CSV table of N, CA and C in Angstrom, one decimal:
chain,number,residue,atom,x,y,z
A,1,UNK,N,0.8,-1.2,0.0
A,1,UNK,CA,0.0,0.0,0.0
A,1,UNK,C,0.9,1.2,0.0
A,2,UNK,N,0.2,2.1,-0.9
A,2,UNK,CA,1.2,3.6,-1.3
A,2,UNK,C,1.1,4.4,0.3
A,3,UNK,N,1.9,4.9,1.0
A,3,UNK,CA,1.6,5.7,2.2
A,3,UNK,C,2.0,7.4,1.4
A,4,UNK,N,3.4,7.4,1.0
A,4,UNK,CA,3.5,8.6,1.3
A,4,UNK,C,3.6,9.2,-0.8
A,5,UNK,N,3.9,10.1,-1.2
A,5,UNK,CA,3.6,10.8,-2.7
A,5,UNK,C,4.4,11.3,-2.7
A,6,UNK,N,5.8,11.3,-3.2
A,6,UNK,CA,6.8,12.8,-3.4
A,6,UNK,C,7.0,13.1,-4.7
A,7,UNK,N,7.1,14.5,-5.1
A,7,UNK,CA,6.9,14.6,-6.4
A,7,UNK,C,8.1,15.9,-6.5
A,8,UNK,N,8.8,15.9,-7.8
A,8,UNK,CA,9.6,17.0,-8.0
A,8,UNK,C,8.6,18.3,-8.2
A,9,UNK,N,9.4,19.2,-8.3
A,9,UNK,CA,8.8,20.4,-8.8
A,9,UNK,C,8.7,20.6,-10.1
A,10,UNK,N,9.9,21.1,-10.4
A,10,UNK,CA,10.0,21.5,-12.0
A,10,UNK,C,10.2,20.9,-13.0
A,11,UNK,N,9.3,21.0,-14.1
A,11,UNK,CA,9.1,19.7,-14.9
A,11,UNK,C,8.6,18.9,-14.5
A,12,UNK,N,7.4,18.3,-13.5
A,12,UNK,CA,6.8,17.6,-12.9
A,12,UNK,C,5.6,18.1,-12.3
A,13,UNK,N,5.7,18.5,-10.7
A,13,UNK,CA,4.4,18.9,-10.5
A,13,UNK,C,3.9,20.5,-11.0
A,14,UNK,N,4.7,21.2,-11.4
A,14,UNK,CA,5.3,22.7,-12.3
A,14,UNK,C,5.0,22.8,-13.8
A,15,UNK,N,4.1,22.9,-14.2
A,15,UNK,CA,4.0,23.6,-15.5
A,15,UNK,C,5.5,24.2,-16.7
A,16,UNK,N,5.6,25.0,-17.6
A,16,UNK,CA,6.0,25.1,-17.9
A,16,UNK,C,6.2,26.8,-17.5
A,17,UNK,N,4.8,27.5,-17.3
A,17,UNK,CA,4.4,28.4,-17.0
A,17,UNK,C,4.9,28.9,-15.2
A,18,UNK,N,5.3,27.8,-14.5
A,18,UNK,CA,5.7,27.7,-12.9
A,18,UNK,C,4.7,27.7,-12.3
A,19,UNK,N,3.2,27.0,-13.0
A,19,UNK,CA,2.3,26.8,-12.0
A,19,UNK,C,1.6,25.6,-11.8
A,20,UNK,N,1.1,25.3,-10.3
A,20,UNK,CA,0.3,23.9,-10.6
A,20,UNK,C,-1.0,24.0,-11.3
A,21,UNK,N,-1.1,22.9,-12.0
A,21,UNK,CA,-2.2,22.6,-12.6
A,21,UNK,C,-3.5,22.5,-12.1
A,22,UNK,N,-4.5,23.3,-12.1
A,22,UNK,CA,-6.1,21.9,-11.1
A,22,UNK,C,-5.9,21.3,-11.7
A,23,UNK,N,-5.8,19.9,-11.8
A,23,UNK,CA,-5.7,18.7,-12.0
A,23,UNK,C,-5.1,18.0,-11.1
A,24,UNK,N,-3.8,18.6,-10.9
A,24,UNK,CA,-3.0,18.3,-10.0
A,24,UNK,C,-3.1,18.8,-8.5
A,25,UNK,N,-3.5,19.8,-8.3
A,25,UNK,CA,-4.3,20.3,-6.7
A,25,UNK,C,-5.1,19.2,-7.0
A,26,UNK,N,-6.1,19.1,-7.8
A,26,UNK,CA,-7.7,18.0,-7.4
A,26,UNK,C,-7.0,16.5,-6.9
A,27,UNK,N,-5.9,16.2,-7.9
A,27,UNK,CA,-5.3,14.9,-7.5
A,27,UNK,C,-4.6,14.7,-6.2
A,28,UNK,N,-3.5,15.8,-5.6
A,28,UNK,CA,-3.1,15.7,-3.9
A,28,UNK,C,-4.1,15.9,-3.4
A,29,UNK,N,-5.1,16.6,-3.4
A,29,UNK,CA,-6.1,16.8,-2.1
A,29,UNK,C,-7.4,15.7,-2.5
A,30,UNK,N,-7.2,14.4,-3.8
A,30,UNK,CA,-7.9,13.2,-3.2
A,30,UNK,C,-7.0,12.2,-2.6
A,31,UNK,N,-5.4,12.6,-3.0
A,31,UNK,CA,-4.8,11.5,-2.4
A,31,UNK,C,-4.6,11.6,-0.7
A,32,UNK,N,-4.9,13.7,-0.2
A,32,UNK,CA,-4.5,13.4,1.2
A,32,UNK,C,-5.8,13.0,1.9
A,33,UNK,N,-6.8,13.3,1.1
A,33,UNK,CA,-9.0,12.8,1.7
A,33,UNK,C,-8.2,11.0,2.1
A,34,UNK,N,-7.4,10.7,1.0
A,34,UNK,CA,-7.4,8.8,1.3
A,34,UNK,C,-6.1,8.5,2.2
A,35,UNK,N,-5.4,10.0,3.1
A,35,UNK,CA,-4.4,9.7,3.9
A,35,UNK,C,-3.3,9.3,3.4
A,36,UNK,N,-3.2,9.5,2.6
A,36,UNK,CA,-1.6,9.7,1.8
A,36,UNK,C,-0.9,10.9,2.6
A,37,UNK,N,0.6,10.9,2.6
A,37,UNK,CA,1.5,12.0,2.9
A,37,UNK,C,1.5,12.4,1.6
A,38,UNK,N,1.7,13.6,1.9
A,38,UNK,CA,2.6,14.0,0.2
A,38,UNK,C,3.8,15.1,0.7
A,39,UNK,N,4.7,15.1,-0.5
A,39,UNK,CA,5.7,15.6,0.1
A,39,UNK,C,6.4,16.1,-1.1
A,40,UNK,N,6.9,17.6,-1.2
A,40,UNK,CA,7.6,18.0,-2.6
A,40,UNK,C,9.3,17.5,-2.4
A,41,UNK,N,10.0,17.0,-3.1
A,41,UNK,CA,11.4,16.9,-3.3
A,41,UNK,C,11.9,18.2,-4.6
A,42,UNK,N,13.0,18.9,-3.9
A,42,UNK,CA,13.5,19.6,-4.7
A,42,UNK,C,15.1,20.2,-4.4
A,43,UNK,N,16.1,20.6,-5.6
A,43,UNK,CA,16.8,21.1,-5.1
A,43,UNK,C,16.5,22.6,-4.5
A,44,UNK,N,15.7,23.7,-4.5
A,44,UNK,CA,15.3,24.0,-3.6
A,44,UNK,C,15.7,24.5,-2.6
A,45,UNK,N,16.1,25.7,-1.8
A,45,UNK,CA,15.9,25.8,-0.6
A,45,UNK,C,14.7,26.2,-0.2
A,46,UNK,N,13.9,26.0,1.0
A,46,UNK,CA,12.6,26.2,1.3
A,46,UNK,C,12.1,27.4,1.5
A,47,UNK,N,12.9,28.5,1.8
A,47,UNK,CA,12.4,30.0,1.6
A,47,UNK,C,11.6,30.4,0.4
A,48,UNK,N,12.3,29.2,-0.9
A,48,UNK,CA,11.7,29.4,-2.4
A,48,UNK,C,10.3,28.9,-2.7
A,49,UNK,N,10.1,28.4,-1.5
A,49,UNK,CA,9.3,27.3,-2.2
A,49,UNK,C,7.5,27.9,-1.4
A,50,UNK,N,7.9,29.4,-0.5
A,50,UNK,CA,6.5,29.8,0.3
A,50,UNK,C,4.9,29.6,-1.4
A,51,UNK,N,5.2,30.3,-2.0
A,51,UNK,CA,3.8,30.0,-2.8
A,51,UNK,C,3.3,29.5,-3.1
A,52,UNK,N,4.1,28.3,-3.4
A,52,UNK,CA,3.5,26.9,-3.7
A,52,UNK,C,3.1,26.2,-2.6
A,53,UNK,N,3.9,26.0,-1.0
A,53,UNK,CA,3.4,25.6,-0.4
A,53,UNK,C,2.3,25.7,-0.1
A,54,UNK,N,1.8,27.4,0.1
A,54,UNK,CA,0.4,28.1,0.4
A,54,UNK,C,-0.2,27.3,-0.9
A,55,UNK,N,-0.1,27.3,-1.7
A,55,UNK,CA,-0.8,26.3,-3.0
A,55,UNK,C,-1.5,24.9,-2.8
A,56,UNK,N,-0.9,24.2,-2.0
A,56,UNK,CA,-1.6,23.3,-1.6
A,56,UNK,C,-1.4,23.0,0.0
A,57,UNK,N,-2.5,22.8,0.7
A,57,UNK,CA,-2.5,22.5,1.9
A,57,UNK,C,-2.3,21.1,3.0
A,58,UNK,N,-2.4,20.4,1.3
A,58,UNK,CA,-2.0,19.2,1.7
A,58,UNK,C,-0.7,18.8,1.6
A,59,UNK,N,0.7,19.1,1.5
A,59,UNK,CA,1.6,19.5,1.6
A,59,UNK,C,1.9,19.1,2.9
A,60,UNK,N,2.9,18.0,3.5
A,60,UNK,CA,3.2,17.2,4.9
A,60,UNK,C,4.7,17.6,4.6
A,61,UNK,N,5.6,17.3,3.8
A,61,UNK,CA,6.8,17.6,4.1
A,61,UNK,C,7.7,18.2,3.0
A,62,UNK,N,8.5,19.1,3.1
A,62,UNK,CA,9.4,19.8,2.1
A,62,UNK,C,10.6,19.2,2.2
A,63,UNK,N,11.0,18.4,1.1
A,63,UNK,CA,12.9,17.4,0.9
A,63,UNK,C,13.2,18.5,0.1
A,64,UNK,N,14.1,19.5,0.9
A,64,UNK,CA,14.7,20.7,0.1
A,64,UNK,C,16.3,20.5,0.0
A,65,UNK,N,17.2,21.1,-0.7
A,65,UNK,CA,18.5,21.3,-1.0
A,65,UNK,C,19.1,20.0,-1.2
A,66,UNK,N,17.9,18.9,-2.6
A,66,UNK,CA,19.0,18.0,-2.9
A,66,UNK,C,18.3,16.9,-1.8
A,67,UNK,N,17.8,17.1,-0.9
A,67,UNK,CA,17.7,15.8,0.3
A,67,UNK,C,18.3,16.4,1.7
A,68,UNK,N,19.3,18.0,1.4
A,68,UNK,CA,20.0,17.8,3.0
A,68,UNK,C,19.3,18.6,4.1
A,69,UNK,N,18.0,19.0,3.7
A,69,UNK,CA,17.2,19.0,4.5
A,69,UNK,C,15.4,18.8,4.2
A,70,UNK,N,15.2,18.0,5.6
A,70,UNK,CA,13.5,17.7,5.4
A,70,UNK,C,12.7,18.4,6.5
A,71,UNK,N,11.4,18.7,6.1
A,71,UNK,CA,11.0,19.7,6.8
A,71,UNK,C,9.5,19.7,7.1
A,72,UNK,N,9.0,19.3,8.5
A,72,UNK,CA,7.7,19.0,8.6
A,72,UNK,C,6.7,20.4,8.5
A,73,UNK,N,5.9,20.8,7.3
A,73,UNK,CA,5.3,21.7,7.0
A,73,UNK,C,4.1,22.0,8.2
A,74,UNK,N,3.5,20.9,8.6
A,74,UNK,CA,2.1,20.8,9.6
A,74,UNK,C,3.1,21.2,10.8
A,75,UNK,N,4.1,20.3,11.5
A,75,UNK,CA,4.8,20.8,12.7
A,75,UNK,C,5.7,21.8,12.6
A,76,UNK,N,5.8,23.1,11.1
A,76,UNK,CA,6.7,23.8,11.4
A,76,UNK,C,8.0,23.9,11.6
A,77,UNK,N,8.9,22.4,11.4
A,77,UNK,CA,10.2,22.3,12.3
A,77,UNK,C,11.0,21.4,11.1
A,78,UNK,N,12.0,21.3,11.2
A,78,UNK,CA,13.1,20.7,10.3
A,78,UNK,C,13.2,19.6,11.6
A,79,UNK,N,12.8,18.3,10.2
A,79,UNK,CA,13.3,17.1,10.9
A,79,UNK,C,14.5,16.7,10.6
A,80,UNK,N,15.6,16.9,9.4
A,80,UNK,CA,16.7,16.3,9.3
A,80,UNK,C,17.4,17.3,8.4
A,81,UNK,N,18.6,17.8,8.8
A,81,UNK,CA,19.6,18.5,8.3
A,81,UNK,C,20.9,17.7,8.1
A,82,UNK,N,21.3,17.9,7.1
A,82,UNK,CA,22.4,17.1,6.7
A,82,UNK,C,23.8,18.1,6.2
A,83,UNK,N,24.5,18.4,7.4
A,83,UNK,CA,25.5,19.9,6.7
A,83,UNK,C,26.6,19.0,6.8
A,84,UNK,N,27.9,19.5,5.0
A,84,UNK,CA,28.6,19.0,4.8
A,84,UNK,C,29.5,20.0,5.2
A,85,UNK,N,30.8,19.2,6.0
A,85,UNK,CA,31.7,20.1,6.4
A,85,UNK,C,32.6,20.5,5.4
């Protein structure tokens, strides 16, 4: 069984235009009604990413900079930072 959804941004859940599709809002918010996580992967740092978040509500975690950090959007708080020395 699928739990969680992660999707790139650009070129993926992003238009060509830099916006999401309805189609694609209608499809995360029936996958989070059936309790799916969803979760954007991007290189990204997450300052960039405020619009989109507000874009969809259903939105559970941000995998920003590549993977080296993840970030619980409902609890507000970075669960894993990964700094290379």
């Amino acid at each position: 069984m699928i739990k969680l959804i992660a999707s790139d941004m650009d070129g993926t859940l992003l238009g060509s235009d830099h916006m999401i599709s309805e189609y694609s809002r209608e499809v995360l918010a029936r996958a989070d009604t059936c309790g799916k996580i969803i979760a954007l992967a991007t290189g990204r740092a997450l300052s960039e990413l405020r619009g989109i978040i507000d874009d969809i509500p259903a939105l559970r975690y941000a995998i920003c900079e590549n993977g080296a950090v993840i970030y619980d959007l409902h609890a507000k708080k970075c669960v894993h930072r990964e700094i290379i020395p």
